Amino acid sequence: MPAILNAYAGVAGQDVINQLRQLAERLQGVRVVHVNSTYMGGGVAEILGKMVPLMQEMGIDTTWEVITGDESFFQCTKSFHNALQGNKIEIPDALLQTYEDTNQGMAKSLGPLLAEADMVFVHDPQPAPLLSLCPQRKGYWVWRCHIDLSHPYRPVWKYLREFVEPYDASIFSLSDFAQTLPHPEYLIPPSIDPLSDKNIDLDETEVDGIFERFGLDASRPLMLQVSRFDRFKDPLGVIYAFRLAKKYVPDLQLDLAGGVATDDPEGELVRSEAEAFSEDDPDIHILQLPSDAHRTINALQRAADVVLQKSIREGFGLTVTEAMWKGKPVVGGDTGGIRLQVINNHTGFLVSTPEGAALRVRYLLERPHKLQEMGQKAREFVRENFLITRQLREYLTLMVALIHGCRDRIELG
Ligand code: UDP
């Protein structure tokens, strides 16, 4: 049995590992390519960084390619992201042309690899046109959408749908995001790697070190949100909620931690908006972290008393999963993938306004027993539903079904 995979038995159980091995037997030597738009920053890169080596370890010949582009390309794809999550945005033709030209250029360099692959997973809109630019393809192509597509701005979705329709299948994180498409749609929620630096258990000294390092007071309650600086993550709403909660919990401190993703051109602007809104309040700490600060984020999530993810749209919200795995109930925006994870009053609270968030933060901080009990439920909920072993099983099952042509029955062993 592959050594890396074996290490997950302790967390996920031996049965799960045996099942993965059985599935992988049907996929030995199969060539798989994942394509997305960044190696660093955001949930997709986070997952692929763990999923790709695991698939390789299991004998599946897997590679990860990244589509590169200039500033206007990422400006265009960020506009897609914003429009698909509901903002009414007209994208100028010149930017759409850059988008198509960039994909054309990438298709030239990646073409031979993609054409020969047995399975290609294309993540999100950035590389979506690659399929139409790869007419000699041999394998199955799946469009994997990580975005909250529950209320897309229709003209932009209509434009992108042209590129998505020819795929053999799509994967969405939850049923609310599924669209009318002429191919099978699968629902596979994302997951976290419990053995990664981001999620592995840390000793107390490492966790406590966070307070001094970032000028936080270990004796006072800490509220945390970890996110890219993106308006859909509502950093200003978090600051507002903090101010409201602080009226009742005067010692409260807030930490907004986020870095930049190389495919997100709006991060700097949104971070400066948050800084301006915080008005130099010494109890609001806005941290800009490097993209490899996984252990730091891990320690912050453990050090926090209560974790927020007050998004107004959210594809899934790995930061929610990460905090729950550390035994923290999450006060999360009542939207998208957060609803899959935060079971109201059990693993956290779903909120729609800063007022609601402040109320729940106060409720939890004033009831340490409840906070602990909900935190334990949160961790178990993640163990059962959102570990990488579950997501790997679903990806492998889908691959076996597509490659072996048995969509309604999968035979193993
Ligand atoms: N993340 C990080 N550094 C940051 C901000 C976020 O490493 O400064 C990580 C975070 O821990 C999580 C991922 O990036 O693993 C964000 O995924 P999520 O699904 O929450 O949001 P996305 O950024 O994909 O919208």
mmCIF file of C-alpha atoms in Angstrom, residues 32-34 47-58 60-65 388 392:
data_model
loop_
_atom_site.group_PDB
_atom_site.id
_atom_site.type_symbol
_atom_site.label_atom_id
_atom_site.label_comp_id
_atom_site.label_asym_id
_atom_site.label_seq_id
_atom_site.Cartn_x
_atom_site.Cartn_y
_atom_site.Cartn_z
ATOM 1 C CA VAL A 32 -4.715 12.630 -15.696
ATOM 2 C CA VAL A 33 -4.126 16.372 -16.082
ATOM 3 C CA HIS A 34 -5.548 19.076 -13.831
ATOM 4 C CA ILE A 47 -6.734 21.172 -2.844
ATOM 5 C CA LEU A 48 -4.657 20.392 -5.926
ATOM 6 C CA GLY A 49 -1.454 20.752 -3.915
ATOM 7 C CA LYS A 50 -2.553 17.721 -1.891
ATOM 8 C CA MET A 51 -4.710 15.797 -4.362
ATOM 9 C CA VAL A 52 -2.109 15.596 -7.160
ATOM 10 C CA PRO A 53 0.703 13.957 -5.118
ATOM 11 C CA LEU A 54 -1.813 11.520 -3.609
ATOM 12 C CA MET A 55 -3.076 10.478 -7.021
ATOM 13 C CA GLN A 56 0.523 10.054 -8.227
ATOM 14 C CA GLU A 57 1.311 7.958 -5.177
ATOM 15 C CA MET A 58 -1.618 5.705 -6.045
ATOM 16 C CA ILE A 60 -2.310 7.387 -11.424
ATOM 17 C CA ASP A 61 -0.063 9.376 -13.754
ATOM 18 C CA THR A 62 -1.225 12.839 -12.681
ATOM 19 C CA THR A 63 0.124 16.271 -13.587
ATOM 20 C CA TRP A 64 -0.967 19.788 -12.665
ATOM 21 C CA GLU A 65 -0.723 22.580 -15.223
ATOM 22 C CA ILE A 388 -9.504 14.553 1.360
ATOM 23 C CA LEU A 392 -10.426 11.344 -3.561
#
